[in-house]
Amino acid sequence: MTHKPLDYLPPAFVAIVCTFWAVAPQAWVDSPWTIVIAATAVPLLVQAIEAVAERHEGWRMNRREFLTDLGYVIFNTFVIGWLTTHLAEDPLRSAKAALGITTHWAMHLPFPAQVALVVVVIEFGQYLMHRAMHNTWLWYTHAPHHHLTQLNAMKGAVGNPVELFLISLSIVALFDLPTAAVLCGVNVMIVTSVFAHANVNADPPPFYSFFFTTIRHHSLHHSTGYDETRSNYANSLILLDRLFGTYREGEGVIVGQDERRRLSVREQTLFPLRPVLDRMKAARASRRSATAN
């Protein structure tokens, strides 16, 4: 198979990100704004690429869709980021210190190995959480993300706030690793996840797509069929699906759930309460019917 230049865009982004964090001045690494800028710049840049290298016309977004998605990116970066840091990572570090847990060996790994460790640890947790969301009551937190009717660079940030928080949890704070390696790993996952949702006509070569999730893998996961959505759970590292038997070949074009209507922000936020709200609605209807009779 002959690959066009655009196919090398995702691996090029990963290479650029890794190079940046490997040589970044310590002052940049220590500044919280560096990762914030990277976390917002990547989806915006890839979103711009969609305008000139579109994959599917049916996924083309309008101005309202763009602004909504941008709002979710900002919400994830600041609100979910703050909650994850203060409610999960800081307590985990405190417990690590209190229990005397150390992984000094990780500090002596080469920088690429440290970054790979971060990606594997975080993505393994996300894979398990994502799989649980499709096969347990947690589905009600994740379902709004599957009501999306198109895929775009910023769509990975769209979902119910509970899901967004749960999927952000990891145990990487238990490892003794330099900040640059942790931020690089997070940035690599942002890049791969953005391209896995992007409406960009890029089909990366096997040296990339064997390990990392692509739009082809993830669009199948967003298909309307039940079986398709129960495959390709990895947000960034499709290798995990290959290893755990949940990988499925193919690509989706028609995406969404139920009647294929994207939910409003309010509907996405309240979706986990839907069973309770439906029972309350049914009870009111039953009472009205009894009164009328």
CSV table of C-alpha atoms in Angstrom, one decimal:
chain,number,residue,atom,x,y,z
A,1,MET,CA,0.0,0.0,0.0
A,2,THR,CA,1.4,3.4,-1.0
A,3,HIS,CA,0.9,6.1,1.6
A,4,LYS,CA,0.3,9.7,0.8
A,5,PRO,CA,2.2,12.4,2.7
A,6,LEU,CA,-0.8,13.2,4.9
A,7,ASP,CA,-0.7,9.7,6.3
A,8,TYR,CA,2.5,10.5,8.2
A,9,LEU,CA,0.9,13.5,10.0
A,10,PRO,CA,-0.1,11.6,13.2
A,11,PRO,CA,3.4,10.0,13.7
A,12,ALA,CA,5.0,13.4,12.9
A,13,PHE,CA,2.9,15.1,15.6
A,14,VAL,CA,4.0,12.4,18.1
A,15,ALA,CA,7.7,12.9,17.1
A,16,ILE,CA,7.4,16.6,17.4
A,17,VAL,CA,5.8,16.4,20.9
A,18,CYS,CA,8.4,13.9,22.1
A,19,THR,CA,11.3,16.1,20.8
A,20,PHE,CA,9.8,19.2,22.4
A,21,TRP,CA,9.5,17.7,25.9
A,22,ALA,CA,12.9,16.0,25.7
A,23,VAL,CA,14.7,19.4,25.1
A,24,ALA,CA,12.3,21.8,26.8
A,25,PRO,CA,13.9,24.2,29.3
A,26,GLN,CA,13.1,23.2,32.9
A,27,ALA,CA,11.3,26.5,33.4
A,28,TRP,CA,8.9,25.5,30.6
A,29,VAL,CA,8.4,22.0,32.1
A,30,ASP,CA,7.7,23.5,35.6
A,31,SER,CA,5.2,26.0,34.2
A,32,PRO,CA,1.6,24.7,34.4
A,33,TRP,CA,0.8,26.8,31.3
A,34,THR,CA,3.0,24.7,29.0
A,35,ILE,CA,0.8,21.6,29.1
A,36,VAL,CA,-2.3,23.8,29.1
A,37,ILE,CA,-1.2,25.4,25.9
A,38,ALA,CA,-0.3,22.1,24.4
A,39,ALA,CA,-3.5,20.5,25.4
A,40,THR,CA,-5.6,23.2,23.6
A,41,ALA,CA,-3.3,23.9,20.7
A,42,VAL,CA,-3.1,20.3,19.4
A,43,PRO,CA,-6.9,19.8,18.9
A,44,LEU,CA,-7.3,23.3,17.5
A,45,LEU,CA,-4.4,22.8,15.0
A,46,VAL,CA,-5.8,19.4,13.9
A,47,GLN,CA,-9.3,20.9,13.7
A,48,ALA,CA,-7.8,23.5,11.2
A,49,ILE,CA,-6.3,20.6,9.2
A,50,GLU,CA,-9.8,19.1,8.8
A,51,ALA,CA,-10.8,22.2,6.7
A,52,VAL,CA,-8.3,21.3,4.0
A,53,ALA,CA,-8.0,17.5,4.3
A,54,GLU,CA,-11.5,16.3,5.1
A,55,ARG,CA,-12.2,12.6,5.5
A,56,HIS,CA,-16.0,12.5,5.4
A,57,GLU,CA,-18.2,15.4,4.3
A,58,GLY,CA,-21.0,14.2,6.6
A,59,TRP,CA,-18.7,14.9,9.6
A,60,ARG,CA,-18.2,18.5,8.6
A,61,MET,CA,-18.9,20.8,11.6
A,62,ASN,CA,-20.7,24.1,11.7
A,63,ARG,CA,-19.9,27.2,13.8
A,64,ARG,CA,-22.2,26.2,16.7
A,65,GLU,CA,-20.7,22.7,16.8
A,66,PHE,CA,-17.2,24.1,16.9
A,67,LEU,CA,-17.9,26.5,19.8
A,68,THR,CA,-19.6,23.7,21.8
A,69,ASP,CA,-16.6,21.4,21.2
A,70,LEU,CA,-14.2,24.2,22.1
A,71,GLY,CA,-16.1,24.7,25.3
A,72,TYR,CA,-15.6,21.1,26.2
A,73,VAL,CA,-11.9,21.3,25.5
A,74,ILE,CA,-11.6,24.2,27.9
A,75,PHE,CA,-13.8,22.5,30.5
A,76,ASN,CA,-11.6,19.4,30.3
A,77,THR,CA,-8.3,21.3,30.5
A,78,PHE,CA,-9.3,23.5,33.5
A,79,VAL,CA,-12.1,21.9,35.4
A,80,ILE,CA,-11.5,18.2,34.9
A,81,GLY,CA,-7.8,18.8,35.1
A,82,TRP,CA,-8.2,20.6,38.5
A,83,LEU,CA,-10.5,17.9,39.9
A,84,THR,CA,-8.1,15.1,38.8
A,85,THR,CA,-5.1,16.8,40.3
A,86,HIS,CA,-6.7,17.7,43.7
A,87,LEU,CA,-9.1,14.8,44.2
A,88,ALA,CA,-7.0,11.9,42.7
A,89,GLU,CA,-3.4,12.6,42.0
A,90,ASP,CA,-2.5,14.7,45.2
A,91,PRO,CA,-4.1,12.1,47.5
A,92,LEU,CA,-2.4,9.3,45.7
A,93,ARG,CA,1.0,11.0,46.1
A,94,SER,CA,0.3,11.6,49.8
A,95,ALA,CA,-0.6,7.9,50.2
A,96,LYS,CA,2.6,6.9,48.3
A,97,ALA,CA,4.7,9.0,50.7
A,98,ALA,CA,2.9,7.8,53.8
A,99,LEU,CA,3.4,4.1,52.8
A,100,GLY,CA,7.0,4.6,51.7
A,101,ILE,CA,6.3,3.4,48.1
A,102,THR,CA,9.2,4.1,45.8
A,103,THR,CA,10.0,3.3,42.2
A,104,HIS,CA,13.5,4.8,41.9
A,105,TRP,CA,14.2,2.4,39.0
A,106,ALA,CA,11.9,4.5,36.8
A,107,MET,CA,14.1,7.6,37.2
A,108,HIS,CA,17.0,5.7,35.7
A,109,LEU,CA,15.2,4.6,32.5
A,110,PRO,CA,16.0,6.4,29.2
A,111,PHE,CA,13.6,9.2,28.4
A,112,PRO,CA,11.7,7.4,25.6
A,113,ALA,CA,11.2,4.4,28.0
A,114,GLN,CA,9.8,6.7,30.7
A,115,VAL,CA,7.4,8.3,28.2
A,116,ALA,CA,6.3,4.8,27.1
A,117,LEU,CA,5.8,3.8,30.7
A,118,VAL,CA,3.5,6.8,31.3
A,119,VAL,CA,1.5,6.1,28.2
A,120,VAL,CA,1.0,2.4,29.0
A,121,VAL,CA,0.1,3.0,32.7
A,122,ILE,CA,-2.4,5.7,31.9
A,123,GLU,CA,-3.9,4.1,28.8
A,124,PHE,CA,-4.2,0.7,30.5
A,125,GLY,CA,-6.4,2.3,33.2
A,126,GLN,CA,-8.4,4.2,30.5
A,127,TYR,CA,-8.9,0.9,28.6
A,128,LEU,CA,-10.3,-0.9,31.6
A,129,MET,CA,-12.5,2.1,32.6
A,130,HIS,CA,-13.7,2.5,29.0
A,131,ARG,CA,-14.5,-1.2,28.7
A,132,ALA,CA,-16.4,-1.1,32.0
A,133,MET,CA,-18.4,1.8,30.8
A,134,HIS,CA,-19.6,-0.3,27.9
A,135,ASN,CA,-20.5,-3.3,30.0
A,136,THR,CA,-21.8,-2.1,33.3
A,137,TRP,CA,-24.1,0.5,34.8
A,138,LEU,CA,-21.3,3.0,34.0
A,139,TRP,CA,-22.7,3.1,30.5
A,140,TYR,CA,-25.0,5.9,31.5
A,141,THR,CA,-22.0,8.2,32.1
A,142,HIS,CA,-20.4,7.2,28.8
A,143,ALA,CA,-23.5,7.0,26.5
A,144,PRO,CA,-23.6,10.8,25.7
A,145,HIS,CA,-20.2,10.5,24.0
A,146,HIS,CA,-21.7,7.8,21.7
A,147,HIS,CA,-24.6,10.1,20.8
A,148,LEU,CA,-22.2,12.1,18.7
A,149,THR,CA,-23.2,12.0,15.1
A,150,GLN,CA,-19.9,13.1,13.6
A,151,LEU,CA,-16.2,12.8,14.6
A,152,ASN,CA,-13.9,15.8,14.8
A,153,ALA,CA,-10.6,16.7,16.4
A,154,MET,CA,-12.2,18.1,19.6
A,155,LYS,CA,-14.8,15.4,20.0
A,156,GLY,CA,-12.6,13.3,22.4
A,157,ALA,CA,-13.3,16.0,25.0
A,158,VAL,CA,-17.1,15.8,24.6
A,159,GLY,CA,-19.1,13.8,27.2
A,160,ASN,CA,-20.8,13.7,30.5
A,161,PRO,CA,-18.7,15.4,33.3
A,162,VAL,CA,-18.7,12.2,35.4
A,163,GLU,CA,-17.3,10.2,32.5
A,164,LEU,CA,-14.7,12.8,31.8
A,165,PHE,CA,-13.5,12.7,35.4
A,166,LEU,CA,-13.5,8.9,35.6
A,167,ILE,CA,-11.6,8.4,32.3
A,168,SER,CA,-9.0,10.9,33.5
A,169,LEU,CA,-8.0,8.8,36.6
A,170,SER,CA,-4.7,6.9,36.6
A,171,ILE,CA,-2.1,5.6,39.0
A,172,VAL,CA,0.9,7.2,37.2
A,173,ALA,CA,1.4,9.4,40.3
A,174,LEU,CA,2.7,6.3,42.1
A,175,PHE,CA,5.8,6.2,39.9
A,176,ASP,CA,8.9,8.3,40.5
A,177,LEU,CA,9.3,9.9,37.1
A,178,PRO,CA,10.6,13.3,35.9
A,179,THR,CA,7.9,15.8,35.2
A,180,ALA,CA,9.0,16.2,31.5
A,181,ALA,CA,8.4,12.5,30.9
A,182,VAL,CA,4.9,12.5,32.5
A,183,LEU,CA,3.8,15.6,30.6
A,184,CYS,CA,5.3,14.2,27.4
A,185,GLY,CA,3.3,11.0,27.8
A,186,VAL,CA,0.1,12.9,28.5
A,187,ASN,CA,0.8,15.1,25.4
A,188,VAL,CA,1.4,12.0,23.2
A,189,MET,CA,-1.9,10.6,24.4
A,190,ILE,CA,-3.6,14.0,23.6
A,191,VAL,CA,-2.2,13.8,20.0
A,192,THR,CA,-3.2,10.2,19.4
A,193,SER,CA,-6.7,10.7,20.9
A,194,VAL,CA,-7.2,13.9,18.8
A,195,PHE,CA,-6.3,12.1,15.6
A,196,ALA,CA,-8.4,9.1,16.6
A,197,HIS,CA,-11.4,11.4,16.6
A,198,ALA,CA,-10.4,13.8,13.8
A,199,ASN,CA,-12.1,14.2,10.4
A,200,VAL,CA,-8.7,14.1,8.7
A,201,ASN,CA,-8.0,12.0,5.6
A,202,ALA,CA,-5.0,10.3,7.1
A,203,ASP,CA,-4.3,6.6,7.3
A,204,PRO,CA,-1.1,6.1,9.2
A,205,PRO,CA,1.4,3.4,8.2
A,206,PRO,CA,1.6,0.1,10.1
A,207,PHE,CA,4.5,1.1,12.3
A,208,TYR,CA,2.1,3.6,13.8
A,209,SER,CA,-1.4,2.0,13.5
A,210,PHE,CA,-0.3,-1.3,15.0
A,211,PHE,CA,0.4,0.5,18.3
A,212,PHE,CA,-1.7,3.6,18.3
A,213,THR,CA,-5.4,4.1,17.8
A,214,THR,CA,-6.4,5.7,14.5
A,215,ILE,CA,-9.6,7.3,13.2
A,216,ARG,CA,-10.3,4.0,11.3
A,217,HIS,CA,-10.2,2.0,14.6
A,218,HIS,CA,-12.1,4.5,16.6
A,219,SER,CA,-14.8,5.4,14.0
A,220,LEU,CA,-15.7,1.7,14.1
A,221,HIS,CA,-16.1,1.9,17.9
A,222,HIS,CA,-18.5,4.8,17.3
A,223,SER,CA,-20.6,3.0,14.8
A,224,THR,CA,-24.3,2.5,15.3
A,225,GLY,CA,-24.1,-1.3,15.7
A,226,TYR,CA,-23.9,-2.9,19.2
A,227,ASP,CA,-21.1,-5.3,18.3
A,228,GLU,CA,-18.9,-2.6,16.8
A,229,THR,CA,-19.2,-0.4,19.9
A,230,ARG,CA,-17.9,-3.3,22.0
A,231,SER,CA,-14.5,-3.3,20.3
A,232,ASN,CA,-11.5,-1.0,19.9
A,233,TYR,CA,-11.8,0.4,23.4
A,234,ALA,CA,-8.3,2.0,23.5
A,235,ASN,CA,-8.4,5.8,23.2
A,236,SER,CA,-4.7,6.0,22.3
A,237,LEU,CA,-3.0,2.5,22.4
A,238,ILE,CA,-4.9,0.1,20.1
A,239,LEU,CA,-2.2,-2.5,21.0
A,240,LEU,CA,-4.2,-3.2,24.2
A,241,ASP,CA,-7.2,-4.2,22.1
A,242,ARG,CA,-5.0,-6.5,20.1
A,243,LEU,CA,-3.5,-8.1,23.3
A,244,PHE,CA,-6.9,-8.5,25.1
A,245,GLY,CA,-8.9,-9.8,22.2
A,246,THR,CA,-11.2,-6.7,21.7
A,247,TYR,CA,-9.6,-5.5,18.5
A,248,ARG,CA,-11.9,-5.4,15.4
A,249,GLU,CA,-10.9,-4.5,11.9
A,250,GLY,CA,-13.0,-2.0,9.9
A,251,GLU,CA,-14.1,1.6,9.7
A,252,GLY,CA,-17.3,3.4,10.6
A,253,VAL,CA,-18.9,6.3,8.7
A,254,ILE,CA,-22.4,6.5,10.1
A,255,VAL,CA,-21.9,7.1,13.8
A,256,GLY,CA,-24.2,7.7,16.8
A,257,GLN,CA,-26.8,6.0,19.0
A,258,ASP,CA,-30.5,5.5,19.1
A,259,GLU,CA,-32.1,8.1,16.7
A,260,ARG,CA,-28.7,9.6,15.9
A,261,ARG,CA,-29.4,12.9,17.5
A,262,ARG,CA,-26.6,14.7,19.3
A,263,LEU,CA,-27.6,15.6,22.8
A,264,SER,CA,-27.5,19.1,24.1
A,265,VAL,CA,-25.1,20.1,26.9
A,266,ARG,CA,-27.9,19.9,29.4
A,267,GLU,CA,-29.0,16.4,28.1
A,268,GLN,CA,-25.4,15.1,28.3
A,269,THR,CA,-25.0,16.4,31.8
A,270,LEU,CA,-28.2,14.9,33.1
A,271,PHE,CA,-28.0,11.6,31.1
A,272,PRO,CA,-26.8,9.4,34.0
A,273,LEU,CA,-30.0,10.4,35.8
A,274,ARG,CA,-32.1,9.2,32.9
A,275,PRO,CA,-33.3,5.9,34.5
A,276,VAL,CA,-34.4,7.8,37.6
A,277,LEU,CA,-36.1,10.6,35.6
A,278,ASP,CA,-37.8,8.1,33.4
A,279,ARG,CA,-39.3,6.3,36.4
A,280,MET,CA,-40.4,9.6,37.9
A,281,LYS,CA,-42.0,10.5,34.6
A,282,ALA,CA,-43.8,7.2,34.4
A,283,ALA,CA,-45.0,7.5,38.0
A,284,ARG,CA,-46.5,11.0,37.3
A,285,ALA,CA,-48.2,9.7,34.1
A,286,SER,CA,-49.6,6.7,36.1
A,287,ARG,CA,-51.0,9.1,38.8
A,288,ARG,CA,-52.6,11.4,36.2
A,289,SER,CA,-54.1,8.4,34.5
A,290,ALA,CA,-55.5,7.1,37.8
A,291,THR,CA,-56.9,10.5,38.7
A,292,ALA,CA,-58.6,10.8,35.3
A,293,ASN,CA,-60.3,7.5,35.7
